Short mmCIF file of C-alpha atoms (C1' of nucleotides) in Angstrom, two decimals:
data_model
loop_
_atom_site.label_atom_id
_atom_site.label_comp_id
_atom_site.label_asym_id
_atom_site.label_seq_id
_atom_site.Cartn_x
_atom_site.Cartn_y
_atom_site.Cartn_z
CA MET A 183 -86.05 293.35 -18.64
CA LYS A 184 -83.46 291.05 -17.13
CA VAL A 185 -81.05 291.48 -20.03
CA ILE A 186 -78.92 294.30 -18.76
CA LEU A 187 -75.17 294.46 -19.56
CA ILE A 188 -72.48 295.94 -17.47
CA SER A 189 -71.80 299.58 -17.85
CA SER A 190 -69.62 300.15 -20.91
CA GLU A 191 -67.27 302.72 -19.43
CA ASP A 192 -64.68 300.27 -17.88
CA LYS A 193 -61.89 302.66 -18.62
CA SER A 194 -59.77 301.96 -15.54
CA SER A 195 -58.94 298.88 -13.57
CA PRO A 196 -61.04 296.33 -15.44
CA SER A 197 -59.84 293.52 -13.19
CA THR A 198 -61.21 295.17 -10.10
CA GLU A 199 -64.50 295.61 -11.79
CA ARG A 200 -64.49 291.90 -12.72
CA VAL A 201 -64.33 290.98 -9.06
CA LEU A 202 -67.47 292.90 -8.30
CA LYS A 203 -69.10 291.62 -11.51
CA THR A 204 -71.89 289.58 -10.04
CA TYR A 205 -72.93 292.24 -7.49
CA GLN A 206 -72.52 295.10 -9.95
CA GLU A 207 -74.58 293.23 -12.44
CA ALA A 208 -77.26 292.53 -9.94
CA ARG A 209 -77.59 296.00 -8.67
CA LEU A 210 -78.39 297.11 -12.19
CA GLN A 211 -81.27 294.77 -12.33
CA ASN A 212 -84.42 294.88 -10.21
CA THR A 213 -84.24 294.66 -6.44
CA GLU A 214 -85.70 291.17 -6.53
CA ASN A 215 -82.60 289.79 -8.12
CA LEU A 216 -80.43 291.56 -5.66
CA ARG A 217 -82.43 290.20 -2.81
CA LYS A 218 -81.93 286.70 -4.16
CA LEU A 219 -78.14 287.28 -4.45
CA VAL A 220 -78.03 288.35 -0.87
CA VAL A 221 -80.07 285.39 0.35
CA ASP A 222 -77.81 283.03 -1.64
CA ALA A 223 -74.69 284.55 0.00
CA ALA A 224 -76.23 284.21 3.42
CA ALA A 225 -77.34 280.70 2.73
CA ALA A 226 -73.83 279.73 1.61
CA ILE A 227 -72.32 281.08 4.85
CA LEU A 228 -75.12 279.33 6.87
CA GLN A 229 -74.30 275.93 5.38
CA GLU A 230 -70.59 276.33 5.29
CA GLU A 231 -70.02 277.72 8.83
CA GLY A 232 -73.28 277.40 10.76
CA PRO A 233 -75.95 279.87 11.97
CA GLU A 234 -73.72 281.89 14.29
CA ALA A 235 -71.45 282.77 11.41
CA VAL A 236 -74.35 284.46 9.51
CA THR A 237 -73.75 288.06 10.51
CA VAL A 238 -74.68 291.13 8.56
CA ARG A 239 -70.99 292.07 8.13
CA ARG A 240 -70.04 288.59 6.90
CA VAL A 241 -72.83 288.55 4.37
CA SER A 242 -71.98 292.05 3.06
CA GLN A 243 -68.23 291.04 2.87
CA ARG A 244 -69.14 288.03 0.76
CA MET A 245 -71.30 290.25 -1.39
CA GLY A 246 -68.43 292.77 -1.73
CA CYS A 247 -70.67 295.65 -0.61
CA SER A 248 -71.70 297.62 2.44
CA THR A 249 -74.03 296.41 5.22
CA LYS A 250 -76.47 299.16 4.24
CA ILE A 251 -77.76 297.13 1.35
CA ILE A 252 -78.95 294.44 3.68
CA TYR A 253 -80.83 296.98 5.73
CA ASN A 254 -82.28 298.59 2.56
CA LEU A 255 -83.52 295.29 1.31
CA PHE A 256 -84.55 293.41 4.53
CA VAL A 257 -85.13 296.20 7.13
CA ASN A 258 -83.01 294.22 9.65
CA LYS A 259 -81.28 290.92 10.29
CA GLU A 260 -84.53 289.25 11.19
CA GLY A 261 -85.83 290.03 7.68
CA LEU A 262 -82.93 288.22 6.19
CA ALA A 263 -83.42 285.39 8.60
CA GLN A 264 -87.03 285.04 7.48
CA GLN A 265 -85.92 284.60 3.87
CA LEU A 266 -83.50 281.91 5.04
CA TYR A 267 -86.32 280.35 6.85
CA LEU A 268 -88.36 280.15 3.65
CA GLU A 269 -85.41 278.71 1.83
CA GLY A 270 -85.24 275.98 4.47
CA CYS A 271 -88.94 275.31 3.98
CA LYS A 272 -88.36 274.72 0.33
CA LEU A 273 -85.51 272.29 1.09
CA LEU A 274 -87.76 270.46 3.62
CA ALA A 275 -90.66 270.33 1.25
CA GLN A 276 -88.32 268.97 -1.45
CA ARG A 277 -87.18 266.19 0.95
CA PHE A 278 -90.79 265.19 1.64
CA GLU A 279 -91.53 265.22 -2.11
CA GLU A 280 -88.71 262.66 -2.68
CA VAL A 281 -90.32 260.19 -0.36
CA PRO A 282 -92.25 257.69 -2.50
CA PRO A 283 -95.85 257.29 -1.29
CA SER A 284 -96.35 253.86 0.08
CA PRO A 285 -99.80 252.24 -0.13
CA ASP A 286 -99.38 251.25 3.49
CA LEU A 287 -100.21 254.57 5.24
CA LEU A 288 -98.33 253.51 8.38
CA GLN A 289 -95.24 252.80 6.45
CA HIS A 290 -95.74 256.09 4.60
CA LEU A 291 -95.80 257.93 7.95
CA LEU A 292 -92.61 256.23 9.05
CA ASP A 293 -90.94 257.17 5.79
CA LEU A 294 -91.87 260.77 6.13
CA GLY A 295 -90.65 260.75 9.73
CA GLU A 296 -87.38 259.35 8.59
CA ALA A 297 -87.10 262.01 5.90
CA PHE A 298 -87.53 264.71 8.56
CA TRP A 299 -84.71 263.15 10.55
CA GLN A 300 -82.53 263.09 7.54
CA PHE A 301 -83.35 266.72 6.77
CA GLY A 302 -82.11 267.54 10.25
CA GLN A 303 -78.84 265.63 9.62
CA ASP A 304 -78.14 266.92 6.16
CA TYR A 305 -79.26 270.51 6.75
CA THR A 306 -78.31 270.88 10.38
CA SER A 307 -77.64 274.65 10.09
CA TYR A 308 -81.00 275.28 8.32
CA TYR A 309 -82.69 273.16 10.99
CA LYS A 310 -81.19 275.20 13.84
CA LEU A 311 -82.12 278.39 12.07
CA MET A 312 -85.66 277.33 11.44
CA PHE A 313 -86.68 275.38 14.50
CA GLY A 314 -83.72 275.42 16.85
CA GLY A 315 -84.00 279.08 17.89
CA ALA A 316 -80.48 279.89 16.59
CA PHE A 317 -81.67 283.38 16.03
CA ALA A 318 -83.35 284.17 19.32
CA GLU A 319 -85.20 287.11 17.81
CA PHE A 320 -86.77 285.14 15.13
CA LYS A 321 -90.46 284.37 15.47
CA PRO A 322 -92.36 283.01 12.43
CA ASP A 323 -94.71 285.52 10.86
CA ALA A 324 -97.61 284.84 8.62
CA GLU A 325 -95.43 284.06 5.55
CA SER A 326 -93.17 281.85 7.53
CA MET A 327 -96.13 279.83 8.84
CA GLN A 328 -97.37 279.57 5.29
CA GLY A 329 -94.00 278.19 4.25
CA THR A 330 -94.09 275.75 7.11
CA MET A 331 -97.48 274.48 6.23
CA THR A 332 -96.37 273.95 2.63
CA ALA A 333 -93.38 271.98 3.82
CA ILE A 334 -95.32 269.62 6.03
CA HIS A 335 -98.26 269.45 3.64
CA ARG A 336 -97.46 265.87 2.78
CA LEU A 337 -97.84 264.90 6.43
CA LEU A 338 -101.20 266.67 6.61
CA VAL A 339 -102.52 264.87 3.53
CA LEU A 340 -101.35 261.58 4.92
CA ILE A 341 -103.03 261.96 8.27
CA SER A 342 -106.17 263.34 6.60
CA THR A 343 -106.29 260.36 4.26
CA ALA A 344 -105.82 257.88 7.10
CA GLN A 345 -108.61 259.49 8.97
CA GLU A 346 -110.93 259.27 5.91
CA GLN A 347 -110.14 255.60 5.56
CA GLY A 348 -110.78 255.01 9.21
CA GLN A 349 -107.25 254.00 9.94
CA ILE A 350 -106.81 256.86 12.33
CA SER A 351 -109.48 258.15 14.62
CA ASP A 352 -111.16 261.30 13.39
CA GLN A 353 -112.03 262.41 16.88
CA GLU A 354 -109.08 264.68 16.89
CA GLU A 355 -108.48 267.62 14.56
CA THR A 356 -106.17 266.70 11.75
CA GLY A 357 -104.00 269.78 12.32
CA ASN A 358 -103.59 268.89 15.99
CA LEU A 359 -102.52 265.37 15.14
CA VAL A 360 -99.86 266.76 12.69
CA SER A 361 -98.66 269.20 15.30
CA THR A 362 -98.31 266.43 17.79
CA ILE A 363 -96.26 264.26 15.47
CA TRP A 364 -94.23 267.19 14.31
CA ALA A 365 -93.49 268.49 17.76
CA SER A 366 -92.56 265.02 19.22
CA LEU A 367 -90.09 264.28 16.40
CA HIS A 368 -88.70 267.78 16.62
CA GLY A 369 -88.18 267.34 20.33
CA VAL A 370 -85.86 264.34 19.71
CA ILE A 371 -83.86 266.18 17.02
CA HIS A 372 -83.60 269.35 19.08
CA LEU A 373 -82.59 267.60 22.29
CA TYR A 374 -80.00 265.60 20.26
CA MET A 375 -78.66 268.78 18.71
CA GLY A 376 -78.45 270.21 22.21
CA GLY A 377 -76.21 267.37 23.28
CA PHE A 378 -78.74 265.63 25.61
CA LEU A 379 -79.28 262.39 23.83
CA GLY A 380 -75.71 261.10 23.28
CA ASP A 381 -74.29 260.20 19.90
CA VAL A 382 -76.15 259.94 16.61
CA GLU A 383 -76.96 256.25 16.83
CA ALA A 384 -78.48 256.65 20.31
CA ALA A 385 -80.54 259.62 19.19
CA HIS A 386 -81.69 257.94 16.01
CA THR A 387 -82.78 254.89 18.09
CA ILE A 388 -84.84 257.16 20.33
CA TYR A 389 -86.26 258.93 17.30
CA ARG A 390 -87.37 255.68 15.71
CA GLN A 391 -88.91 254.57 19.00
CA THR A 392 -90.86 257.84 19.21
CA MET A 393 -92.16 257.31 15.72
CA MET A 394 -93.12 253.78 16.60
CA LEU A 395 -94.92 254.67 19.81
CA LEU A 396 -96.88 257.51 18.18
CA SER A 397 -97.79 255.42 15.07
CA GLU A 398 -98.96 252.47 17.15
CA SER A 399 -101.26 254.74 19.07
CA LEU A 400 -102.53 256.56 16.06
CA PHE A 401 -103.23 253.44 14.09
CA ALA A 402 -104.42 251.41 16.96
CA ALA A 403 -108.15 251.84 16.17
CA SER A 404 -107.88 250.12 12.82
CA LYS A 405 -106.15 247.08 14.28
CA PRO A 406 -108.19 245.70 17.15
CA GLU A 407 -105.97 242.57 17.27
CA MET B 209 -65.50 281.87 60.03
CA LYS B 210 -68.62 283.38 58.55
CA VAL B 211 -68.82 286.05 61.19
CA ILE B 212 -66.87 288.87 59.42
CA LEU B 213 -67.77 292.52 59.96
CA ILE B 214 -67.35 295.34 57.54
CA SER B 215 -63.94 297.05 57.79
CA SER B 216 -64.06 299.55 60.66
CA GLU B 217 -62.50 302.48 58.85
CA ASP B 218 -65.65 303.91 57.39
CA LYS B 219 -64.30 307.40 57.75
CA SER B 220 -65.82 308.82 54.60
CA SER B 221 -69.10 308.35 52.68
CA PRO B 222 -70.61 305.60 54.82
CA SER B 223 -73.79 305.56 52.77
CA THR B 224 -71.86 304.53 49.66
CA GLU B 225 -70.22 301.76 51.57
CA ARG B 226 -73.73 300.61 52.72
CA VAL B 227 -74.76 300.04 49.14
CA LEU B 228 -71.91 297.69 48.44
CA LYS B 229 -72.46 295.95 51.87
CA THR B 230 -73.57 292.54 50.67
CA TYR B 231 -70.83 292.22 48.08
CA GLN B 232 -68.17 293.62 50.29
CA GLU B 233 -69.17 291.15 53.01
CA ALA B 234 -69.14 288.25 50.67
CA ARG B 235 -65.77 288.96 49.17
CA LEU B 236 -64.36 288.65 52.67
CA GLN B 237 -65.84 285.20 52.98
CA ASN B 238 -64.85 282.13 51.02
CA THR B 239 -65.20 282.06 47.28
CA GLU B 240 -68.06 279.61 47.54
CA ASN B 241 -70.32 282.25 49.08
CA LEU B 242 -69.26 284.82 46.50
CA ARG B 243 -70.14 282.30 43.76
CA LYS B 244 -73.57 281.86 45.23
CA LEU B 245 -74.05 285.58 45.31
CA VAL B 246 -73.12 285.92 41.69
CA VAL B 247 -75.47 283.06 40.63
CA ASP B 248 -78.29 284.63 42.59
CA ALA B 249 -77.83 287.95 40.89
CA ALA B 250 -77.76 286.28 37.51
CA ALA B 251 -80.83 284.15 38.39
CA ALA B 252 -82.71 287.31 39.42
CA ILE B 253 -81.96 288.94 36.09
CA LEU B 254 -82.88 285.76 34.26
CA GLN B 255 -86.30 285.58 35.82
CA GLU B 256 -87.00 289.30 35.73
CA GLU B 257 -85.91 290.06 32.18
CA GLY B 258 -85.27 286.79 30.35
CA PRO B 259 -82.23 284.90 29.14
CA GLU B 260 -80.98 287.59 26.67
CA ALA B 261 -80.70 290.08 29.55
CA VAL B 262 -78.22 287.91 31.31
CA THR B 263 -74.94 289.50 30.23
CA VAL B 264 -71.66 289.62 32.15
CA ARG B 265 -71.89 293.35 32.45
CA ARG B 266 -75.47 293.32 33.72
CA VAL B 267 -74.62 290.71 36.41
CA SER B 268 -71.53 292.58 37.52
CA GLN B 269 -73.47 295.91 37.60
CA ARG B 270 -76.10 294.32 39.87
CA MET B 271 -73.34 292.98 42.03
CA GLY B 272 -71.75 296.38 42.14
CA CYS B 273 -68.39 295.10 41.01
CA SER B 274 -66.23 294.58 37.94
CA THR B 275 -66.79 291.87 35.27
CA LYS B 276 -63.42 290.39 36.21
CA ILE B 277 -64.91 288.66 39.25
CA ILE B 278 -67.22 286.61 37.04
CA TYR B 279 -64.26 285.47 34.96
CA ASN B 280 -62.25 284.71 38.05
CA LEU B 281 -65.06 282.56 39.47
CA PHE B 282 -66.55 280.97 36.38
CA VAL B 283 -63.86 281.20 33.68
CA ASN B 284 -66.34 282.56 31.11
CA LYS B 285 -70.04 283.15 30.58
CA GLU B 286 -70.72 279.53 29.87
CA GLY B 287 -69.44 278.57 33.31
CA LEU B 288 -72.02 280.88 34.83
CA ALA B 289 -74.67 279.46 32.55
CA GLN B 290 -73.84 275.99 33.75
CA GLN B 291 -74.50 277.05 37.36
CA LEU B 292 -77.85 278.56 36.29
CA TYR B 293 -78.55 275.30 34.50
CA LEU B 294 -78.03 273.42 37.74
CA GLU B 295 -80.28 275.89 39.55
CA GLY B 296 -82.96 275.19 37.03
CA CYS B 297 -82.52 271.44 37.55
CA LYS B 298 -83.13 271.94 41.25
CA LEU B 299 -86.35 273.90 40.50
CA LEU B 300 -87.49 271.17 38.13
CA ALA B 301 -86.70 268.43 40.62
CA GLN B 302 -88.60 270.32 43.20
CA ARG B 303 -91.61 270.52 40.93
CA PHE B 304 -91.49 266.79 40.36
CA GLU B 305 -91.18 266.19 44.09
CA GLU B 306 -94.43 268.13 44.73
CA VAL B 307 -96.36 265.71 42.52
CA PRO B 308 -98.24 263.25 44.76
CA PRO B 309 -97.45 259.66 43.58
CA SER B 310 -100.67 258.12 42.33
CA PRO B 311 -101.16 254.31 42.71
CA ASP B 312 -102.32 254.32 39.08
CA LEU B 313 -98.99 254.43 37.29
CA LEU B 314 -100.60 255.80 34.09
CA GLN B 315 -102.18 258.62 36.06
CA HIS B 316 -98.83 259.27 37.78
CA LEU B 317 -97.11 259.58 34.34
CA LEU B 318 -99.71 262.13 33.21
CA ASP B 319 -99.27 264.06 36.46
CA LEU B 320 -95.48 264.19 36.03
CA GLY B 321 -95.99 265.27 32.40
CA GLU B 322 -98.35 268.05 33.54
CA ALA B 323 -95.76 269.16 36.11
CA PHE B 324 -93.16 269.45 33.38
CA TRP B 325 -95.53 271.62 31.35
CA GLN B 326 -96.17 273.77 34.36
CA PHE B 327 -92.45 274.17 34.93
CA GLY B 328 -92.10 275.43 31.44
CA GLN B 329 -94.87 277.89 32.01
CA ASP B 330 -93.77 279.14 35.45
CA TYR B 331 -90.05 279.24 34.74
CA THR B 332 -89.97 280.07 31.09
CA SER B 333 -86.62 281.86 31.28
CA TYR B 334 -85.06 278.91 33.03
CA TYR B 335 -86.55 276.50 30.52
CA LYS B 336 -85.21 278.46 27.59
CA LEU B 337 -81.82 278.66 29.22
CA MET B 338 -81.72 274.92 29.98
CA PHE B 339 -83.40 273.28 27.00
CA GLY B 340 -84.17 276.06 24.61
CA GLY B 341 -80.71 276.79 23.44
CA ALA B 342 -80.97 280.42 24.63
CA PHE B 343 -77.19 280.36 25.10
CA ALA B 344 -76.08 278.81 21.93
CA GLU B 345 -72.67 278.11 23.33
CA PHE B 346 -74.01 275.96 26.17
CA LYS B 347 -73.64 272.31 25.90
CA PRO B 348 -74.26 270.15 29.00
CA ASP B 349 -71.14 268.74 30.65
CA ALA B 350 -71.00 265.83 32.95
CA GLU B 351 -72.22 267.82 35.96
CA SER B 352 -75.08 269.25 33.97
CA MET B 353 -76.14 265.77 32.82
CA GLN B 354 -75.94 264.60 36.37
CA GLY B 355 -78.28 267.47 37.44
CA THR B 356 -80.64 266.55 34.64
CA MET B 357 -80.80 262.98 35.67
CA THR B 358 -81.50 263.97 39.21
CA ALA B 359 -84.33 266.22 37.98
CA ILE B 360 -86.05 263.53 35.92
CA HIS B 361 -85.34 260.81 38.39
CA ARG B 362 -89.00 260.52 39.38
CA LEU B 363 -89.84 259.78 35.73
CA LEU B 364 -87.18 257.10 35.54
CA VAL B 365 -88.37 255.44 38.72
CA LEU B 366 -91.93 255.45 37.42
CA ILE B 367 -91.12 253.86 34.08
CA SER B 368 -88.88 251.29 35.75
CA THR B 369 -91.63 250.34 38.23
CA ALA B 370 -94.11 250.04 35.48
CA GLN B 371 -91.79 247.67 33.63
CA GLU B 372 -91.28 245.58 36.68
CA GLN B 373 -95.03 245.30 37.20
CA GLY B 374 -95.54 244.32 33.54
CA GLN B 375 -97.58 247.46 32.73
CA ILE B 376 -94.96 248.60 30.25
CA SER B 377 -92.98 246.31 28.02
CA ASP B 378 -89.44 245.69 29.20
CA GLN B 379 -88.30 245.09 25.65
CA GLU B 380 -86.97 248.56 25.52
CA GLU B 381 -84.27 250.11 27.71
CA THR B 382 -85.79 252.17 30.56
CA GLY B 383 -83.48 255.13 29.80
CA ASN B 384 -84.48 255.18 26.21
CA LEU B 385 -88.20 255.23 27.11
CA VAL B 386 -87.58 258.10 29.49
CA SER B 387 -85.68 259.98 26.70
CA THR B 388 -88.53 259.34 24.27
CA ILE B 389 -91.14 260.77 26.66
CA TRP B 390 -88.87 263.68 27.67
CA ALA B 391 -88.05 264.56 24.10
CA SER B 392 -91.62 264.37 22.85
CA LEU B 393 -92.91 266.65 25.64
CA HIS B 394 -90.06 269.02 25.27
CA GLY B 395 -90.72 269.24 21.53
CA VAL B 396 -94.22 270.58 22.18
CA ILE B 397 -93.04 273.08 24.78
CA HIS B 398 -90.16 274.23 22.58
CA LEU B 399 -92.24 274.65 19.49
CA TYR B 400 -94.79 276.49 21.43
CA MET B 401 -92.18 278.81 22.83
CA GLY B 402 -90.89 279.31 19.31
CA GLY B 403 -94.37 280.57 18.28
CA PHE B 404 -95.29 277.54 16.04
CA LEU B 405 -98.27 276.17 17.97
CA GLY B 406 -100.45 279.20 18.41
CA ASP B 407 -101.62 280.37 21.81
CA VAL B 408 -101.30 278.67 25.18
CA GLU B 409 -104.51 276.74 25.11
CA ALA B 410 -103.85 275.30 21.69
CA ALA B 411 -100.35 274.26 22.70
CA HIS B 412 -101.54 272.75 25.96
CA THR B 413 -104.07 270.76 24.03
CA ILE B 414 -101.42 269.40 21.82
CA TYR B 415 -99.25 268.71 24.78
CA ARG B 416 -101.91 266.67 26.47
CA GLN B 417 -102.66 264.83 23.33
CA THR B 418 -98.99 263.94 22.94
CA MET B 419 -99.02 262.62 26.50
CA MET B 420 -102.14 260.57 25.79
CA LEU B 421 -100.79 259.01 22.60
CA LEU B 422 -97.51 258.06 24.19
CA SER B 423 -99.11 256.73 27.35
CA GLU B 424 -101.64 254.64 25.38
CA SER B 425 -98.86 253.03 23.38
CA LEU B 426 -96.59 252.45 26.40
CA PHE B 427 -99.30 250.94 28.61
CA ALA B 428 -101.02 249.09 25.70
CA ALA B 429 -99.46 245.77 26.57
CA SER B 430 -101.11 245.50 29.99
CA LYS B 431 -104.57 246.24 28.60
CA PRO B 432 -105.24 243.81 25.71
CA GLU B 433 -108.93 244.81 25.57
"C1'" DT C 90 -79.62 319.61 -19.05
"C1'" DC C 91 -81.02 320.34 -14.57
"C1'" DA C 92 -83.41 319.35 -10.19
"C1'" DC C 93 -84.70 315.82 -7.21
"C1'" DA C 94 -84.97 311.34 -5.08
"C1'" DT C 95 -82.72 307.49 -3.88
"C1'" DA C 96 -79.16 304.07 -3.26
"C1'" DG C 97 -74.97 302.83 -1.18
"C1'" DG C 98 -70.34 303.55 1.22
"C1'" DA C 99 -67.67 305.05 5.50
"C1'" DA C 100 -67.78 305.63 9.95
"C1'" DA C 101 -69.79 305.93 14.24
"C1'" DC C 102 -72.90 304.31 18.21
"C1'" DA C 103 -74.25 301.17 21.65
"C1'" DG C 104 -73.99 296.86 22.92
"C1'" DT C 105 -71.65 292.01 23.62
"C1'" DG C 106 -67.82 288.43 25.61
"C1'" DT C 107 -63.11 288.60 26.87
"C1'" DT C 108 -58.34 289.99 28.14
"C1'" DA C 109 -54.12 292.86 29.28
"C1'" DC C 110 -52.43 295.70 32.52
"C1'" DC C 111 -51.72 297.44 36.87
"C1'" DA C 112 -52.71 298.80 41.66
"C1'" DA C 113 -54.36 297.22 45.98
"C1'" DA C 114 -55.31 293.92 49.13
"C1'" DA C 115 -54.38 289.39 51.51
"C1'" DC C 116 -51.33 286.29 53.04
"C1'" DA C 117 -46.60 284.19 54.22
"C1'" DA C 118 -42.44 284.24 56.40
"C1'" DA C 119 -38.84 286.42 59.06
"C1'" DT D 227 -44.25 294.16 62.86
"C1'" DT D 228 -42.11 294.23 58.49
"C1'" DT D 229 -41.05 292.43 54.42
"C1'" DG D 230 -41.81 289.81 50.11
"C1'" DT D 231 -45.06 287.10 47.35
"C1'" DT D 232 -49.34 285.72 45.68
"C1'" DT D 233 -53.92 286.58 44.68
"C1'" DT D 234 -57.70 289.67 43.75
"C1'" DG D 235 -60.20 293.10 41.30
"C1'" DG D 236 -60.86 297.58 38.75
"C1'" DT D 237 -59.94 300.20 34.29
"C1'" DA D 238 -59.62 300.24 29.89
"C1'" DA D 239 -59.04 298.25 25.72
"C1'" DC D 240 -59.85 294.65 21.82
"C1'" DA D 241 -62.57 292.41 18.67
"C1'" DC D 242 -66.86 291.42 17.63
"C1'" DT D 243 -72.15 292.12 17.02
"C1'" DG D 244 -76.68 294.87 15.00
"C1'" DT D 245 -77.95 299.33 13.64
"C1'" DT D 246 -77.97 304.17 12.34
"C1'" DT D 247 -76.30 308.67 10.70
"C1'" DC D 248 -74.17 311.26 7.37
"C1'" DC D 249 -72.80 312.32 2.93
"C1'" DT D 250 -71.65 311.40 -1.80
"C1'" DA D 251 -72.66 309.56 -6.09
"C1'" DT D 252 -75.74 307.79 -9.00
"C1'" DG D 253 -80.12 307.16 -11.50
"C1'" DT D 254 -84.56 309.32 -12.84
"C1'" DG D 255 -88.21 312.51 -14.37
"C1'" DA D 256 -89.10 317.21 -16.32
#
DNA sequence: TCACATAGGAAACAGTGTTACCAAAACAAA
DNA sequence: TTTGTTTTGGTAACACTGTTTCCTATGTGA
């Protein structure tokens, strides 16, 4: 099904057809491949020039086609943004997966927290798109929330395990504890990106301090003295 | 100097002149009053219809004048946004002032935190403008940071006092601790406003939990058992 | 092969921030 | 008061944005 060749009647201006090759090939395939091509183009612009550079016209220009395609495939710009959000979730989940699980659960929490910070540094544009409100219209729908949950799944497993082992109080809901940690760390990253916390080192210091304070409190029960 | 009447030659269409009265009066006064009038109009639109409704044209329409005035007075839209930011700082500072200082410093911290949450609820548009990145261009300048510091001054005094009394460790810089608390609480509010934390009650629960965890850790030193 | 459905391009619409141009008003000096 | 200069502000345009309308060309089923 995927093996479709370019139309054989390239009688005139073959060089011009070559330029449009990738798009022309994709449009012959199923719409799913075309969607992927559009998302890739948008993601490239996002990472190269930031969230505000991701406009419908810029994406279509890079694709070498009309803006109509994007509306045909994604309804509106928000639909495209949702796909980019899910892409970001994959990247974040990947970052979490790369963190080696430490037998010390406290250390593991700190490592995951540090990975979240690094994600914000390495994929700033994605972070702003996903959590920074770069697209004011964008609100996470069911699929987006699903992607978010998959991304921070490691964190949820960790807290849950720590609760089972009695290292963290099970008085509170696991999901609420995860949200608390997530929101606090996000606050530091977001305020830093907004220019409220000074330079990177200062912000990173505050970030680590936030992690330490939260961790101490969470793991306090297991260490009476 | 402020007592300036409308020009006496209202020979034709006096009702039309009446509509423009406030603006026409103000333009005869000093530019400072005119600036205030513009900021008030923008603030009204901000609170009535949200941050995205605050456009240069909408403000000028409400003023009954051309957009040029706003550019004459504030250089660009960001200049107007900065004034709105400072307005928001005043409102936030006012909220903090209304919190009665409790002799129990921990309780006082919780009260200030709750006031911050309430500010976000009551002045959502202001909050989004100030900290939510509603205007992507906006980055706080020196004056904005000054206004911010004035607003959260109560929090700084509180932490500083607690450190002097030995209730909070003075190992860490006071400013860093304030930033840590501010950022964590902001994270919950911002994530809630982004639609990531469910409804108000759920978000408020997480907010209180964040405050509790931070407070416990901060005040831990003074209460060994 | 023919009719139909659909996809996609060009251009327009309604918005946005911003600026160039020019007339009118305010102010200075004579 | 009258003149000349500077500032002020309105109109209209420019360069963008997201989105839609219209129409043509293409692919598809009978």
